[in-house]
Amino acid sequence: MDVKSAFLNGVLHEEVYVAQPEGFVDPHHPNHVYVLDKALYGLKQAPRAWYETLTKFLLASGFKKGTVDTTLFLKRQGEDLILIQIYVDDIIFGSTNPKFCKNFSKIMETKFEMSMMGELNFFLGLQVKQLPKGIFINQAKYINDILKKFNMSDSSVMKTPMATGTLLDADPFGKPVDQKVYRSMIGSLLYLTASRPDIMFATCFCARYQSNPKESHLSAVKRILRYLKGSPNLGLWYPKDSRFELTAFTDADHAGDKLVSWTSKKQNCVSTSTAEAEYVAAARCCSQVLWMTTQLRDFGYNYKHVPIYCDSKSAISIIANPVQHSKTKHIDVRYHFIKDHVEKGDIEMHFVQTDFQLADLFTKPLDEKRFQFLISKLGILTESFVDSGLHLLTGSLQDEDCAYMIIHNGGDCLEKGEIVLQSFDDDASHHSSKRGRRYKKGELSKKKNC
């Protein structure tokens, strides 16, 4: 829902004076000014005044403010829950009971002038598709807009956002490019990472050179756009029947199975070893996990022993060892808090082999096979793939390699009206990649063993 003229509802607590507007000057008191009782658009206090007015109303209506996110409001009635999320004058709300949504709409209409937008399908550039089996989020329209904006609509397609072995540096002798255009590209791509974690690393890597961009940097950014041209419909799939667990992977930073938070950021300290860099990354991942557990507590979920997977045994050993040795004393004190939370049982550190380190997607350029494997594991699918229901097929398979093959090949062939299924033996733990067969869409439903 949307609040009409939201800022005009904000009540001011301090004295604010404005000059008489042109055309409405009082002829008897032309030198007088107005004192405001409520906020006006353009006033610095207007957003804060509107938020305070809305907060007081919601609290008086029985809602509670979120512990971490102060724009989140919750209300419980028995086993049912209604959530209200506020972004300036836009309000998203949902409930386990549809009756509460109707009641909330009536309550808001008694106080403010509202316009109901119906079921959420588009919000701040995010396309939200609500299906019986889950929710799919992508930004296909936004991608098409930025491709047109930067004249990349007719460019060739790339399979990955960054080539393996790419080594960008300041390039002091390179040819400079338009800084304004370069920054505009980076800003557009950063906003796109809200639903496209697959471009997070490449975008953040290129963002380091915004102060003095060169042709080499611009070429790297254009490669990202060319990758997006070939995969505009990729997005995040959140299945309804998936297990509600909190898991973290740390390498350069963190990620998860059905992604809810991700980042790729250059460390602001110099590490003297790989183990130290992994240790610092694990500490930052821990802080994010603690923030999320506090947030989830508002929803009624209490998490302890949250697993964090790291592919460095040395970093795990440093975390598990309460004694500081000479080789670790130089590490900044603020990163050692992770040890306390391991002892308290808030988190658990686990080793994961590099082949199954999902956070690799946010740390380095990858070849096509590895890249496609990781995005499939993170629940990044195409819209057509979700609509077809084939994601349900991959969820029923136990063999990880086979599930990947179906996701990868299926996404390529679905637009052509066919799907590639790799056959495998029931008694074998591995699939046979040599025995593949193409099935038409109509034939797929007839195959009982698919």
CSV table of C-alpha atoms in Angstrom, one decimal:
chain,number,residue,atom,x,y,z
A,1,MET,CA,0.0,0.0,0.0
A,2,ASP,CA,1.0,3.6,-0.5
A,3,VAL,CA,0.3,6.6,1.7
A,4,LYS,CA,-0.8,9.6,-0.2
A,5,SER,CA,1.0,12.9,0.7
A,6,ALA,CA,2.7,11.0,3.5
A,7,PHE,CA,5.1,13.7,4.7
A,8,LEU,CA,2.2,16.2,5.2
A,9,ASN,CA,1.0,13.9,8.0
A,10,GLY,CA,4.2,14.5,10.1
A,11,VAL,CA,3.7,16.6,13.2
A,12,LEU,CA,6.6,19.0,14.0
A,13,HIS,CA,7.9,19.3,17.6
A,14,GLU,CA,10.2,22.3,16.9
A,15,GLU,CA,9.4,25.8,15.6
A,16,VAL,CA,9.8,26.0,11.9
A,17,TYR,CA,9.1,29.2,9.9
A,18,VAL,CA,8.5,29.6,6.2
A,19,ALA,CA,8.0,32.6,4.0
A,20,GLN,CA,4.7,33.4,2.4
A,21,PRO,CA,4.5,31.6,-1.0
A,22,GLU,CA,4.3,33.8,-4.1
A,23,GLY,CA,0.7,34.6,-5.1
A,24,PHE,CA,-0.6,34.0,-1.5
A,25,VAL,CA,1.1,37.0,0.3
A,26,ASP,CA,-1.2,38.7,2.8
A,27,PRO,CA,-1.5,42.3,1.6
A,28,HIS,CA,-2.0,43.5,5.2
A,29,HIS,CA,1.0,41.6,6.6
A,30,PRO,CA,3.4,41.2,3.7
A,31,ASN,CA,6.5,40.9,5.9
A,32,HIS,CA,5.0,38.2,8.2
A,33,VAL,CA,6.0,34.5,8.0
A,34,TYR,CA,4.1,31.3,8.7
A,35,VAL,CA,4.9,28.9,11.6
A,36,LEU,CA,4.3,25.2,10.6
A,37,ASP,CA,2.3,22.8,12.6
A,38,LYS,CA,3.0,19.9,10.2
A,39,ALA,CA,5.8,19.0,7.8
A,40,LEU,CA,6.0,20.0,4.2
A,41,TYR,CA,7.8,18.3,1.3
A,42,GLY,CA,11.3,19.6,1.0
A,43,LEU,CA,11.7,20.1,4.7
A,44,LYS,CA,14.6,18.3,6.3
A,45,GLN,CA,12.5,17.2,9.2
A,46,ALA,CA,9.7,15.8,7.1
A,47,PRO,CA,10.9,12.2,6.8
A,48,ARG,CA,11.6,11.9,10.5
A,49,ALA,CA,8.3,13.6,11.5
A,50,TRP,CA,6.4,11.2,9.2
A,51,TYR,CA,8.1,8.2,10.7
A,52,GLU,CA,7.4,9.3,14.2
A,53,THR,CA,3.7,9.9,13.4
A,54,LEU,CA,3.4,6.5,11.8
A,55,THR,CA,5.3,4.7,14.6
A,56,LYS,CA,3.1,6.2,17.3
A,57,PHE,CA,0.0,5.1,15.4
A,58,LEU,CA,1.2,1.5,14.9
A,59,LEU,CA,2.4,1.2,18.5
A,60,ALA,CA,-1.0,2.4,19.7
A,61,SER,CA,-2.6,-0.2,17.5
A,62,GLY,CA,-0.8,-3.0,19.3
A,63,PHE,CA,2.2,-3.5,17.1
A,64,LYS,CA,5.8,-3.9,18.3
A,65,LYS,CA,8.8,-2.4,16.8
A,66,GLY,CA,11.6,-4.7,15.5
A,67,THR,CA,14.6,-5.2,17.7
A,68,VAL,CA,17.2,-4.6,15.0
A,69,ASP,CA,15.2,-3.1,12.1
A,70,THR,CA,13.2,-0.1,13.4
A,71,THR,CA,11.1,0.0,10.2
A,72,LEU,CA,9.7,-3.4,10.9
A,73,PHE,CA,6.6,-3.8,13.0
A,74,LEU,CA,5.0,-7.1,14.3
A,75,LYS,CA,1.9,-8.2,15.9
A,76,ARG,CA,1.0,-11.6,17.2
A,77,GLN,CA,-2.4,-13.1,17.9
A,78,GLY,CA,-2.2,-16.6,19.1
A,79,GLU,CA,-0.1,-18.6,16.6
A,80,ASP,CA,-0.7,-16.0,13.8
A,81,LEU,CA,1.7,-13.2,12.9
A,82,ILE,CA,1.4,-10.0,10.8
A,83,LEU,CA,4.5,-8.2,9.6
A,84,ILE,CA,4.7,-4.6,8.5
A,85,GLN,CA,7.7,-3.3,6.6
A,86,ILE,CA,8.0,0.5,5.9
A,87,TYR,CA,10.0,2.3,3.3
A,88,VAL,CA,9.3,6.0,3.4
A,89,ASP,CA,5.6,6.2,2.2
A,90,ASP,CA,5.4,2.6,0.9
A,91,ILE,CA,4.2,-0.2,3.2
A,92,ILE,CA,4.6,-3.9,2.6
A,93,PHE,CA,2.6,-6.2,4.9
A,94,GLY,CA,1.8,-9.9,5.1
A,95,SER,CA,0.3,-12.3,7.6
A,96,THR,CA,-0.2,-16.0,8.2
A,97,ASN,CA,-3.9,-15.2,8.4
A,98,PRO,CA,-5.4,-13.2,5.4
A,99,LYS,CA,-8.0,-11.8,7.8
A,100,PHE,CA,-5.3,-9.8,9.6
A,101,CYS,CA,-4.3,-8.1,6.3
A,102,LYS,CA,-7.8,-6.9,5.7
A,103,ASN,CA,-8.0,-5.6,9.3
A,104,PHE,CA,-4.7,-3.7,8.9
A,105,SER,CA,-5.9,-2.1,5.7
A,106,LYS,CA,-9.0,-0.8,7.5
A,107,ILE,CA,-7.0,0.5,10.4
A,108,MET,CA,-4.7,2.5,8.2
A,109,GLU,CA,-7.5,3.9,6.1
A,110,THR,CA,-9.1,5.3,9.3
A,111,LYS,CA,-6.0,7.4,10.0
A,112,PHE,CA,-4.4,8.1,6.6
A,113,GLU,CA,-5.4,8.5,3.0
A,114,MET,CA,-4.3,5.3,1.4
A,115,SER,CA,-4.1,3.7,-2.0
A,116,MET,CA,-4.1,-0.1,-2.1
A,117,MET,CA,-1.7,-1.6,-4.7
A,118,GLY,CA,-2.9,-5.2,-4.3
A,119,GLU,CA,-0.6,-8.2,-4.1
A,120,LEU,CA,3.1,-7.4,-4.1
A,121,ASN,CA,4.6,-7.9,-7.6
A,122,PHE,CA,6.9,-4.9,-8.0
A,123,PHE,CA,8.8,-3.0,-5.4
A,124,LEU,CA,11.8,-0.6,-5.8
A,125,GLY,CA,12.9,-2.2,-9.0
A,126,LEU,CA,12.4,-5.8,-7.7
A,127,GLN,CA,10.0,-8.0,-9.5
A,128,VAL,CA,8.3,-10.4,-7.1
A,129,LYS,CA,6.5,-13.4,-8.4
A,130,GLN,CA,4.4,-15.3,-5.8
A,131,LEU,CA,3.8,-18.9,-6.7
A,132,PRO,CA,2.1,-21.7,-4.8
A,133,LYS,CA,5.5,-23.4,-4.3
A,134,GLY,CA,7.5,-20.3,-3.4
A,135,ILE,CA,8.6,-16.8,-4.3
A,136,PHE,CA,10.8,-15.7,-7.2
A,137,ILE,CA,12.6,-12.4,-7.1
A,138,ASN,CA,14.5,-10.8,-10.0
A,139,GLN,CA,15.2,-7.5,-11.8
A,140,ALA,CA,14.7,-8.4,-15.5
A,141,LYS,CA,13.1,-5.0,-16.3
A,142,TYR,CA,15.8,-3.1,-14.6
A,143,ILE,CA,18.5,-5.0,-16.5
A,144,ASN,CA,16.9,-4.2,-19.8
A,145,ASP,CA,16.7,-0.5,-18.8
A,146,ILE,CA,20.4,-0.2,-17.9
A,147,LEU,CA,21.4,-2.1,-21.1
A,148,LYS,CA,19.5,0.5,-23.1
A,149,LYS,CA,20.9,3.3,-21.0
A,150,PHE,CA,24.5,2.3,-21.7
A,151,ASN,CA,23.9,1.2,-25.3
A,152,MET,CA,24.7,-2.4,-24.6
A,153,SER,CA,21.4,-3.9,-25.9
A,154,ASP,CA,23.0,-5.1,-29.1
A,155,SER,CA,26.3,-6.4,-27.6
A,156,SER,CA,27.5,-10.0,-27.7
A,157,VAL,CA,26.8,-12.3,-24.8
A,158,MET,CA,29.3,-13.6,-22.2
A,159,LYS,CA,28.9,-16.7,-20.0
A,160,THR,CA,30.5,-15.3,-16.9
A,161,PRO,CA,30.7,-11.7,-15.5
A,162,MET,CA,34.5,-11.8,-15.2
A,163,ALA,CA,37.2,-13.8,-17.0
A,164,THR,CA,39.3,-16.1,-15.0
A,165,GLY,CA,42.7,-14.7,-14.2
A,166,THR,CA,41.6,-11.1,-14.5
A,167,LEU,CA,44.0,-8.8,-12.7
A,168,LEU,CA,42.8,-5.3,-12.5
A,169,ASP,CA,45.0,-2.6,-11.0
A,170,ALA,CA,45.1,1.2,-10.9
A,171,ASP,CA,46.6,1.1,-14.5
A,172,PRO,CA,48.4,4.5,-14.1
A,173,PHE,CA,49.4,4.6,-17.8
A,174,GLY,CA,46.0,3.5,-19.2
A,175,LYS,CA,43.7,5.8,-21.2
A,176,PRO,CA,41.2,7.6,-18.9
A,177,VAL,CA,37.5,7.3,-19.5
A,178,ASP,CA,34.5,9.4,-18.6
A,179,GLN,CA,34.3,9.2,-14.8
A,180,LYS,CA,30.6,10.2,-14.6
A,181,VAL,CA,29.6,7.3,-17.0
A,182,TYR,CA,31.8,4.8,-15.2
A,183,ARG,CA,30.3,5.7,-11.8
A,184,SER,CA,26.8,5.6,-13.2
A,185,MET,CA,27.5,2.0,-14.5
A,186,ILE,CA,28.9,0.9,-11.1
A,187,GLY,CA,25.9,2.5,-9.3
A,188,SER,CA,23.4,0.7,-11.5
A,189,LEU,CA,25.2,-2.6,-11.1
A,190,LEU,CA,25.4,-2.3,-7.3
A,191,TYR,CA,21.7,-1.8,-7.1
A,192,LEU,CA,21.2,-4.9,-9.2
A,193,THR,CA,23.2,-7.0,-6.7
A,194,ALA,CA,20.0,-7.0,-4.5
A,195,SER,CA,18.7,-9.9,-6.6
A,196,ARG,CA,21.8,-10.9,-8.6
A,197,PRO,CA,24.6,-12.1,-6.2
A,198,ASP,CA,26.3,-13.7,-9.2
A,199,ILE,CA,27.7,-10.3,-10.2
A,200,MET,CA,28.6,-9.1,-6.7
A,201,PHE,CA,32.3,-9.9,-6.9
A,202,ALA,CA,32.9,-8.5,-10.4
A,203,THR,CA,30.9,-5.3,-9.6
A,204,CYS,CA,32.7,-4.6,-6.3
A,205,PHE,CA,36.0,-5.4,-7.9
A,206,CYS,CA,35.4,-2.8,-10.6
A,207,ALA,CA,34.0,-0.3,-8.0
A,208,ARG,CA,37.5,0.1,-6.5
A,209,TYR,CA,38.6,2.2,-9.4
A,210,GLN,CA,35.8,4.8,-9.6
A,211,SER,CA,38.2,7.7,-8.6
A,212,ASN,CA,40.2,7.4,-11.8
A,213,PRO,CA,38.8,4.8,-14.2
A,214,LYS,CA,40.7,3.7,-17.3
A,215,GLU,CA,39.7,1.8,-20.4
A,216,SER,CA,40.7,-1.6,-18.8
A,217,HIS,CA,38.3,-0.9,-16.0
A,218,LEU,CA,35.5,0.1,-18.4
A,219,SER,CA,36.0,-3.1,-20.4
A,220,ALA,CA,35.6,-5.2,-17.3
A,221,VAL,CA,32.3,-3.4,-16.5
A,222,LYS,CA,31.1,-3.8,-20.0
A,223,ARG,CA,31.7,-7.6,-19.7
A,224,ILE,CA,29.4,-7.6,-16.7
A,225,LEU,CA,26.7,-5.9,-18.8
A,226,ARG,CA,27.3,-8.4,-21.6
A,227,TYR,CA,26.8,-11.3,-19.1
A,228,LEU,CA,23.6,-9.7,-17.9
A,229,LYS,CA,22.3,-9.4,-21.5
A,230,GLY,CA,22.6,-13.2,-21.8
A,231,SER,CA,20.9,-13.9,-18.4
A,232,PRO,CA,18.4,-11.1,-17.7
A,233,ASN,CA,15.8,-13.5,-16.2
A,234,LEU,CA,18.0,-15.0,-13.5
A,235,GLY,CA,16.8,-14.4,-10.0
A,236,LEU,CA,16.5,-15.8,-6.5
A,237,TRP,CA,14.1,-18.6,-5.8
A,238,TYR,CA,12.8,-19.1,-2.2
A,239,PRO,CA,10.8,-22.4,-2.1
A,240,LYS,CA,7.9,-22.6,0.3
A,241,ASP,CA,8.6,-26.1,1.6
A,242,SER,CA,12.4,-25.6,2.2
A,243,ARG,CA,13.8,-26.1,5.7
A,244,PHE,CA,14.2,-22.9,7.7
A,245,GLU,CA,17.8,-23.0,8.8
A,246,LEU,CA,20.6,-20.5,9.1
A,247,THR,CA,23.9,-21.5,7.6
A,248,ALA,CA,26.9,-19.3,6.6
A,249,PHE,CA,29.9,-19.8,4.4
A,250,THR,CA,33.0,-17.6,4.8
A,251,ASP,CA,35.9,-17.1,2.4
A,252,ALA,CA,36.3,-13.5,1.5
A,253,ASP,CA,33.0,-13.0,3.3
A,254,HIS,CA,29.7,-14.8,3.6
A,255,ALA,CA,26.9,-16.5,1.7
A,256,GLY,CA,24.1,-19.0,2.3
A,257,ASP,CA,22.1,-21.8,0.7
A,258,LYS,CA,18.9,-19.9,0.0
A,259,LEU,CA,20.5,-16.5,0.0
A,260,VAL,CA,19.3,-13.8,2.4
A,261,SER,CA,22.5,-11.9,2.8
A,262,TRP,CA,25.7,-11.6,0.8
A,263,THR,CA,28.7,-9.3,0.3
A,264,SER,CA,32.0,-9.1,-1.4
A,265,LYS,CA,34.3,-6.4,0.2
A,266,LYS,CA,38.0,-5.7,0.3
A,267,GLN,CA,39.3,-6.0,3.8
A,268,ASN,CA,40.3,-2.8,5.4
A,269,CYS,CA,43.4,-4.3,7.1
A,270,VAL,CA,46.6,-5.8,5.8
A,271,SER,CA,46.9,-9.5,6.6
A,272,THR,CA,50.3,-11.2,6.8
A,273,SER,CA,49.1,-14.7,6.0
A,274,THR,CA,46.2,-16.5,4.3
A,275,ALA,CA,45.1,-17.9,7.7
A,276,GLU,CA,44.8,-14.3,9.1
A,277,ALA,CA,42.8,-13.2,6.1
A,278,GLU,CA,40.4,-16.1,6.6
A,279,TYR,CA,40.2,-15.4,10.3
A,280,VAL,CA,39.2,-11.8,9.7
A,281,ALA,CA,36.6,-12.9,7.1
A,282,ALA,CA,35.2,-15.4,9.6
A,283,ALA,CA,34.9,-12.7,12.3
A,284,ARG,CA,32.9,-10.4,9.9
A,285,CYS,CA,30.7,-13.3,8.9
A,286,CYS,CA,30.1,-14.0,12.6
A,287,SER,CA,28.9,-10.4,13.1
A,288,GLN,CA,26.5,-10.7,10.3
A,289,VAL,CA,25.2,-14.1,11.6
A,290,LEU,CA,24.6,-12.5,15.1
A,291,TRP,CA,22.7,-9.6,13.5
A,292,MET,CA,20.5,-12.1,11.6
A,293,THR,CA,19.8,-14.2,14.6
A,294,THR,CA,18.7,-11.1,16.5
A,295,GLN,CA,16.4,-10.2,13.5
A,296,LEU,CA,15.0,-13.7,13.3
A,297,ARG,CA,14.2,-13.6,17.0
A,298,ASP,CA,11.5,-11.0,16.3
A,299,PHE,CA,9.9,-13.6,14.0
A,300,GLY,CA,9.9,-16.2,16.7
A,301,TYR,CA,13.0,-18.2,15.7
A,302,ASN,CA,15.7,-18.7,18.2
A,303,TYR,CA,19.0,-20.0,16.7
A,304,LYS,CA,22.0,-21.4,18.6
A,305,HIS,CA,25.0,-23.2,17.2
A,306,VAL,CA,24.7,-21.6,13.8
A,307,PRO,CA,27.2,-23.4,11.5
A,308,ILE,CA,29.8,-21.3,9.7
A,309,TYR,CA,31.7,-23.2,7.0
A,310,CYS,CA,35.3,-22.2,6.3
A,311,ASP,CA,37.8,-23.8,3.9
A,312,SER,CA,40.8,-22.9,6.0
A,313,LYS,CA,41.8,-25.3,8.8
A,314,SER,CA,44.3,-22.8,10.1
A,315,ALA,CA,41.7,-20.2,10.6
A,316,ILE,CA,39.4,-22.7,12.4
A,317,SER,CA,42.3,-23.7,14.7
A,318,ILE,CA,43.0,-20.0,15.6
A,319,ILE,CA,39.3,-19.6,16.5
A,320,ALA,CA,39.2,-22.8,18.6
A,321,ASN,CA,42.4,-21.9,20.5
A,322,PRO,CA,41.7,-19.5,23.4
A,323,VAL,CA,45.4,-18.8,23.9
A,324,GLN,CA,47.0,-16.0,21.9
A,325,HIS,CA,50.4,-16.9,20.5
A,326,SER,CA,53.0,-14.6,19.0
A,327,LYS,CA,51.8,-15.3,15.5
A,328,THR,CA,48.3,-14.1,16.2
A,329,LYS,CA,48.9,-11.3,18.7
A,330,HIS,CA,49.2,-8.7,16.0
A,331,ILE,CA,45.6,-9.3,14.7
A,332,ASP,CA,43.3,-6.5,15.6
A,333,VAL,CA,41.5,-7.1,18.9
A,334,ARG,CA,38.1,-6.4,17.4
A,335,TYR,CA,38.2,-9.6,15.4
A,336,HIS,CA,38.7,-11.9,18.4
A,337,PHE,CA,35.1,-11.6,19.6
A,338,ILE,CA,34.4,-14.6,17.4
A,339,LYS,CA,36.1,-16.8,19.9
A,340,ASP,CA,33.7,-15.7,22.7
A,341,HIS,CA,30.7,-16.6,20.6
A,342,VAL,CA,32.1,-20.0,19.7
A,343,GLU,CA,32.5,-20.7,23.5
A,344,LYS,CA,29.0,-19.5,24.2
A,345,GLY,CA,27.6,-21.8,21.5
A,346,ASP,CA,26.2,-19.0,19.3
A,347,ILE,CA,28.1,-20.3,16.3
A,348,GLU,CA,30.0,-23.4,15.3
A,349,MET,CA,33.0,-23.5,12.9
A,350,HIS,CA,33.1,-26.3,10.4
A,351,PHE,CA,35.6,-27.2,7.7
A,352,VAL,CA,34.3,-27.4,4.1
A,353,GLN,CA,36.4,-28.5,1.1
A,354,THR,CA,37.1,-25.8,-1.5
A,355,ASP,CA,35.1,-27.7,-4.1
A,356,PHE,CA,31.9,-27.1,-2.0
A,357,GLN,CA,32.8,-23.6,-0.7
A,358,LEU,CA,29.8,-21.6,-1.9
A,359,ALA,CA,31.4,-18.3,-1.0
A,360,ASP,CA,33.9,-18.7,-3.8
A,361,LEU,CA,31.3,-17.0,-6.0
A,362,PHE,CA,32.1,-13.8,-4.0
A,363,THR,CA,35.9,-14.0,-3.9
A,364,LYS,CA,37.4,-14.7,-7.3
A,365,PRO,CA,36.6,-15.0,-11.1
A,366,LEU,CA,35.5,-18.5,-12.0
A,367,ASP,CA,35.3,-20.6,-15.1
A,368,GLU,CA,31.9,-21.2,-16.6
A,369,LYS,CA,31.4,-24.7,-15.2
A,370,ARG,CA,32.4,-23.8,-11.6
A,371,PHE,CA,30.4,-20.5,-11.9
A,372,GLN,CA,27.2,-22.3,-13.0
A,373,PHE,CA,27.6,-24.9,-10.3
A,374,LEU,CA,27.7,-22.4,-7.6
A,375,ILE,CA,24.8,-20.2,-8.7
A,376,SER,CA,22.6,-23.4,-9.0
A,377,LYS,CA,23.6,-24.3,-5.5
A,378,LEU,CA,22.6,-20.9,-4.2
A,379,GLY,CA,19.1,-21.0,-5.6
A,380,ILE,CA,19.7,-18.7,-8.5
A,381,LEU,CA,17.4,-19.8,-11.3
A,382,THR,CA,15.7,-18.4,-14.4
A,383,GLU,CA,12.1,-17.3,-14.3
A,384,SER,CA,11.1,-19.8,-17.1
A,385,PHE,CA,12.8,-22.6,-15.2
A,386,VAL,CA,10.8,-21.8,-12.0
A,387,ASP,CA,7.6,-21.5,-14.0
A,388,SER,CA,8.2,-25.0,-15.5
A,389,GLY,CA,8.3,-26.6,-12.1
A,390,LEU,CA,11.6,-28.3,-12.9
A,391,HIS,CA,13.2,-26.9,-9.7
A,392,LEU,CA,11.0,-29.4,-7.8
A,393,LEU,CA,12.7,-32.2,-9.7
A,394,THR,CA,16.2,-31.1,-8.6
A,395,GLY,CA,15.1,-30.9,-5.0
A,396,SER,CA,14.1,-34.6,-5.0
A,397,LEU,CA,17.5,-35.8,-6.2
A,398,GLN,CA,20.2,-36.9,-3.8
A,399,ASP,CA,23.1,-36.8,-6.1
A,400,GLU,CA,24.5,-33.3,-6.2
A,401,ASP,CA,26.3,-33.6,-9.5
A,402,CYS,CA,23.2,-34.9,-11.2
A,403,ALA,CA,21.0,-32.1,-9.8
A,404,TYR,CA,23.5,-29.6,-11.1
A,405,MET,CA,23.5,-31.1,-14.6
A,406,ILE,CA,19.7,-30.9,-14.8
A,407,ILE,CA,19.7,-27.3,-13.6
A,408,HIS,CA,22.5,-26.2,-15.9
A,409,ASN,CA,21.4,-28.0,-19.1
A,410,GLY,CA,17.7,-27.4,-18.4
A,411,GLY,CA,18.1,-23.7,-18.3
A,412,ASP,CA,19.9,-23.7,-21.7
A,413,CYS,CA,17.4,-25.9,-23.5
A,414,LEU,CA,14.1,-24.8,-22.0
A,415,GLU,CA,13.6,-21.9,-24.4
A,416,LYS,CA,14.0,-24.3,-27.3
A,417,GLY,CA,11.1,-26.4,-26.0
A,418,GLU,CA,13.2,-29.3,-24.8
A,419,ILE,CA,15.1,-30.4,-21.7
A,420,VAL,CA,18.2,-32.6,-21.2
A,421,LEU,CA,17.9,-35.3,-18.5
A,422,GLN,CA,21.0,-37.3,-17.5
A,423,SER,CA,20.0,-40.9,-16.7
A,424,PHE,CA,21.5,-42.6,-13.7
A,425,ASP,CA,21.3,-46.0,-12.1
A,426,ASP,CA,19.3,-46.5,-8.9
A,427,ASP,CA,22.0,-48.7,-7.4
A,428,ALA,CA,24.8,-46.4,-8.2
A,429,SER,CA,25.9,-43.3,-6.3
A,430,HIS,CA,27.0,-41.5,-9.5
A,431,HIS,CA,25.3,-40.4,-12.6
A,432,SER,CA,26.2,-41.4,-16.1
A,433,SER,CA,26.8,-38.3,-18.2
A,434,LYS,CA,27.2,-40.3,-21.3
A,435,ARG,CA,23.6,-41.5,-21.3
A,436,GLY,CA,21.7,-38.3,-22.0
A,437,ARG,CA,18.5,-37.9,-23.9
A,438,ARG,CA,16.5,-34.9,-25.0
A,439,TYR,CA,12.8,-34.8,-24.1
A,440,LYS,CA,10.2,-32.4,-25.4
A,441,LYS,CA,8.1,-30.5,-22.9
A,442,GLY,CA,5.1,-32.6,-23.5
A,443,GLU,CA,7.0,-35.8,-23.1
A,444,LEU,CA,8.5,-34.9,-19.7
A,445,SER,CA,5.3,-35.4,-17.8
A,446,LYS,CA,4.9,-38.9,-19.3
A,447,LYS,CA,8.2,-40.2,-17.9
A,448,LYS,CA,7.6,-41.8,-14.5
A,449,ASN,CA,11.2,-42.2,-13.7
A,450,CYS,CA,12.2,-38.6,-14.4
